[in-house]
Amino acid sequence: AIDPPSAILRLAGDDRQRMAQLGPDEWLIVSREPYDPGNALDGTRHALVDISERLLAIGLQGPAARTVLAGGCPLDLHEDRIEPGFASRTVMGKADIVLECLAGDSFILHTNRSFMEYLWLLLVELGREHGVKTT
């Protein structure tokens, strides 16, 4: 089980399982295996809803990552404002996303399945002018 993050807009956990606190009473749990909260949520009123079929994720990393994101995201993406361990709901172009900063130049963008193609094409277009290659 993962202990919840220490504050809103923060991540806790590791590459295998992590939890983002997106609001006072909203968390997103990302796990490579079925999530078992164990005792982590004891004494807390909660509901766990599996949305793994709804959300998809894109990773973006490298020296141009923040610049590419800034082309479509209204957040101040300067490294003094968005550090590793940051997570927030925001938009990228017209797509609602959850943005996670895993390292200085490493990000994960989660979006609804219906927006994935749009988000991918937007990132490819924004990245093209900065020499970003897709894999």
mmCIF file of C-alpha atoms in Angstrom:
data_model
loop_
_atom_site.group_PDB
_atom_site.id
_atom_site.type_symbol
_atom_site.label_atom_id
_atom_site.label_comp_id
_atom_site.label_asym_id
_atom_site.label_seq_id
_atom_site.Cartn_x
_atom_site.Cartn_y
_atom_site.Cartn_z
ATOM 1 C CA ALA A 1 0.000 0.000 0.000
ATOM 2 C CA ILE A 2 1.024 3.592 -0.562
ATOM 3 C CA ASP A 3 0.803 6.201 2.151
ATOM 4 C CA PRO A 4 -1.067 9.243 0.801
ATOM 5 C CA PRO A 5 1.009 12.279 -0.229
ATOM 6 C CA SER A 6 1.794 14.894 2.389
ATOM 7 C CA ALA A 7 -0.049 17.705 0.579
ATOM 8 C CA ILE A 8 -2.368 18.567 -2.290
ATOM 9 C CA LEU A 9 -0.655 18.607 -5.722
ATOM 10 C CA ARG A 10 1.953 16.096 -4.553
ATOM 11 C CA LEU A 11 2.895 12.521 -5.485
ATOM 12 C CA ALA A 12 3.895 9.670 -3.190
ATOM 13 C CA GLY A 13 5.169 6.214 -4.023
ATOM 14 C CA ASP A 14 7.530 4.923 -6.668
ATOM 15 C CA ASP A 15 7.618 3.755 -10.287
ATOM 16 C CA ARG A 16 5.628 0.614 -9.413
ATOM 17 C CA GLN A 17 2.802 2.359 -7.511
ATOM 18 C CA ARG A 18 2.162 6.026 -6.853
ATOM 19 C CA MET A 19 -0.634 8.207 -5.545
ATOM 20 C CA ALA A 20 -1.332 11.828 -6.509
ATOM 21 C CA GLN A 21 -3.412 14.067 -4.260
ATOM 22 C CA LEU A 22 -5.337 16.219 -6.736
ATOM 23 C CA GLY A 23 -7.613 17.972 -4.248
ATOM 24 C CA PRO A 24 -8.691 17.894 -0.608
ATOM 25 C CA ASP A 25 -10.616 14.664 -1.164
ATOM 26 C CA GLU A 26 -9.400 13.372 -4.544
ATOM 27 C CA TRP A 27 -6.504 11.035 -5.262
ATOM 28 C CA LEU A 28 -5.320 9.249 -8.378
ATOM 29 C CA ILE A 29 -3.566 5.928 -7.809
ATOM 30 C CA VAL A 30 -1.377 4.629 -10.635
ATOM 31 C CA SER A 31 -0.243 1.039 -10.240
ATOM 32 C CA ARG A 32 1.399 -1.587 -12.417
ATOM 33 C CA GLU A 33 -0.462 -4.277 -10.474
ATOM 34 C CA PRO A 34 -3.831 -4.504 -8.715
ATOM 35 C CA TYR A 35 -3.927 -1.948 -5.906
ATOM 36 C CA ASP A 36 -4.582 -3.105 -2.358
ATOM 37 C CA PRO A 37 -4.867 -0.185 0.080
ATOM 38 C CA GLY A 38 -4.092 -2.404 3.062
ATOM 39 C CA ASN A 39 -4.367 -0.203 6.156
ATOM 40 C CA ALA A 40 -3.467 3.053 4.377
ATOM 41 C CA LEU A 41 -7.084 4.269 4.285
ATOM 42 C CA ASP A 42 -8.267 2.941 7.656
ATOM 43 C CA GLY A 43 -10.352 5.507 9.501
ATOM 44 C CA THR A 44 -10.851 7.539 6.322
ATOM 45 C CA ARG A 45 -14.174 7.729 4.511
ATOM 46 C CA HIS A 46 -13.381 6.775 0.942
ATOM 47 C CA ALA A 47 -14.515 5.130 -2.251
ATOM 48 C CA LEU A 48 -12.089 3.435 -4.626
ATOM 49 C CA VAL A 49 -13.150 3.429 -8.283
ATOM 50 C CA ASP A 50 -11.188 1.569 -10.947
ATOM 51 C CA ILE A 51 -10.779 3.919 -13.924
ATOM 52 C CA SER A 52 -7.996 1.990 -15.632
ATOM 53 C CA GLU A 53 -10.093 1.515 -18.773
ATOM 54 C CA ARG A 54 -10.836 5.239 -18.965
ATOM 55 C CA LEU A 55 -7.415 6.849 -18.572
ATOM 56 C CA LEU A 56 -4.379 6.448 -20.799
ATOM 57 C CA ALA A 57 -0.936 7.952 -20.245
ATOM 58 C CA ILE A 58 1.843 9.475 -22.337
ATOM 59 C CA GLY A 59 5.383 9.972 -21.070
ATOM 60 C CA LEU A 60 7.338 13.053 -22.109
ATOM 61 C CA GLN A 61 10.974 13.458 -21.160
ATOM 62 C CA GLY A 62 14.101 15.255 -22.214
ATOM 63 C CA PRO A 63 15.544 18.757 -22.221
ATOM 64 C CA ALA A 64 12.682 20.183 -24.340
ATOM 65 C CA ALA A 65 9.867 18.595 -22.287
ATOM 66 C CA ARG A 66 8.917 21.736 -20.336
ATOM 67 C CA THR A 67 9.037 23.887 -23.465
ATOM 68 C CA VAL A 68 6.812 21.455 -25.365
ATOM 69 C CA LEU A 69 4.326 21.331 -22.474
ATOM 70 C CA ALA A 70 4.298 25.131 -22.241
ATOM 71 C CA GLY A 71 2.989 25.244 -25.821
ATOM 72 C CA GLY A 72 -0.371 23.867 -24.700
ATOM 73 C CA CYS A 73 -0.550 23.959 -20.892
ATOM 74 C CA PRO A 74 -1.459 27.130 -18.950
ATOM 75 C CA LEU A 75 0.517 26.180 -15.815
ATOM 76 C CA ASP A 76 3.756 27.983 -14.994
ATOM 77 C CA LEU A 77 6.072 25.088 -15.808
ATOM 78 C CA HIS A 78 9.312 26.674 -14.592
ATOM 79 C CA GLU A 79 11.342 24.198 -12.544
ATOM 80 C CA ASP A 80 11.040 26.464 -9.478
ATOM 81 C CA ARG A 81 7.244 26.002 -9.634
ATOM 82 C CA ILE A 82 6.892 22.410 -10.841
ATOM 83 C CA GLU A 83 9.374 20.082 -9.189
ATOM 84 C CA PRO A 84 9.619 16.291 -9.101
ATOM 85 C CA GLY A 85 6.718 14.966 -7.051
ATOM 86 C CA PHE A 86 4.218 17.509 -8.441
ATOM 87 C CA ALA A 87 0.813 16.359 -9.752
ATOM 88 C CA SER A 88 -2.203 18.410 -10.836
ATOM 89 C CA ARG A 89 -5.283 18.476 -13.007
ATOM 90 C CA THR A 90 -4.884 20.942 -15.869
ATOM 91 C CA VAL A 91 -5.411 21.103 -19.621
ATOM 92 C CA MET A 92 -3.168 20.514 -22.597
ATOM 93 C CA GLY A 93 -4.710 22.276 -25.552
ATOM 94 C CA LYS A 94 -8.357 21.222 -25.309
ATOM 95 C CA ALA A 95 -7.712 17.978 -23.407
ATOM 96 C CA ASP A 96 -8.222 17.621 -19.662
ATOM 97 C CA ILE A 97 -5.127 15.973 -18.198
ATOM 98 C CA VAL A 98 -3.467 15.011 -14.960
ATOM 99 C CA LEU A 99 0.166 16.129 -15.165
ATOM 100 C CA GLU A 100 2.797 14.358 -13.065
ATOM 101 C CA CYS A 101 6.407 15.515 -12.790
ATOM 102 C CA LEU A 102 8.523 12.441 -12.028
ATOM 103 C CA ALA A 103 11.939 14.067 -12.461
ATOM 104 C CA GLY A 104 13.301 17.412 -13.618
ATOM 105 C CA ASP A 105 12.590 16.713 -17.279
ATOM 106 C CA SER A 106 10.289 13.681 -17.029
ATOM 107 C CA PHE A 107 6.500 13.986 -17.108
ATOM 108 C CA ILE A 108 3.472 11.726 -17.395
ATOM 109 C CA LEU A 109 0.228 13.062 -18.882
ATOM 110 C CA HIS A 110 -2.969 11.116 -18.124
ATOM 111 C CA THR A 111 -6.055 11.803 -20.207
ATOM 112 C CA ASN A 112 -9.368 10.203 -21.052
ATOM 113 C CA ARG A 113 -9.187 7.571 -23.766
ATOM 114 C CA SER A 114 -11.309 9.754 -26.079
ATOM 115 C CA PHE A 115 -8.683 12.551 -25.991
ATOM 116 C CA MET A 116 -5.579 10.388 -26.467
ATOM 117 C CA GLU A 117 -5.216 10.751 -30.237
ATOM 118 C CA TYR A 118 -5.724 14.518 -30.001
ATOM 119 C CA LEU A 119 -3.173 14.810 -27.172
ATOM 120 C CA TRP A 120 -0.627 12.659 -29.003
ATOM 121 C CA LEU A 121 -0.913 14.684 -32.224
ATOM 122 C CA LEU A 122 -0.675 17.961 -30.283
ATOM 123 C CA LEU A 123 2.508 16.829 -28.509
ATOM 124 C CA VAL A 124 4.028 15.613 -31.792
ATOM 125 C CA GLU A 125 3.291 18.965 -33.432
ATOM 126 C CA LEU A 126 4.584 21.034 -30.503
ATOM 127 C CA GLY A 127 7.660 18.834 -30.218
ATOM 128 C CA ARG A 128 8.545 18.918 -33.897
ATOM 129 C CA GLU A 129 9.870 22.483 -33.704
ATOM 130 C CA HIS A 130 12.135 21.471 -30.792
ATOM 131 C CA GLY A 131 13.567 18.349 -32.418
ATOM 132 C CA VAL A 132 11.541 15.959 -30.264
ATOM 133 C CA LYS A 133 11.464 12.399 -31.572
ATOM 134 C CA THR A 134 8.612 9.984 -30.880
ATOM 135 C CA THR A 135 9.113 6.352 -29.893
#
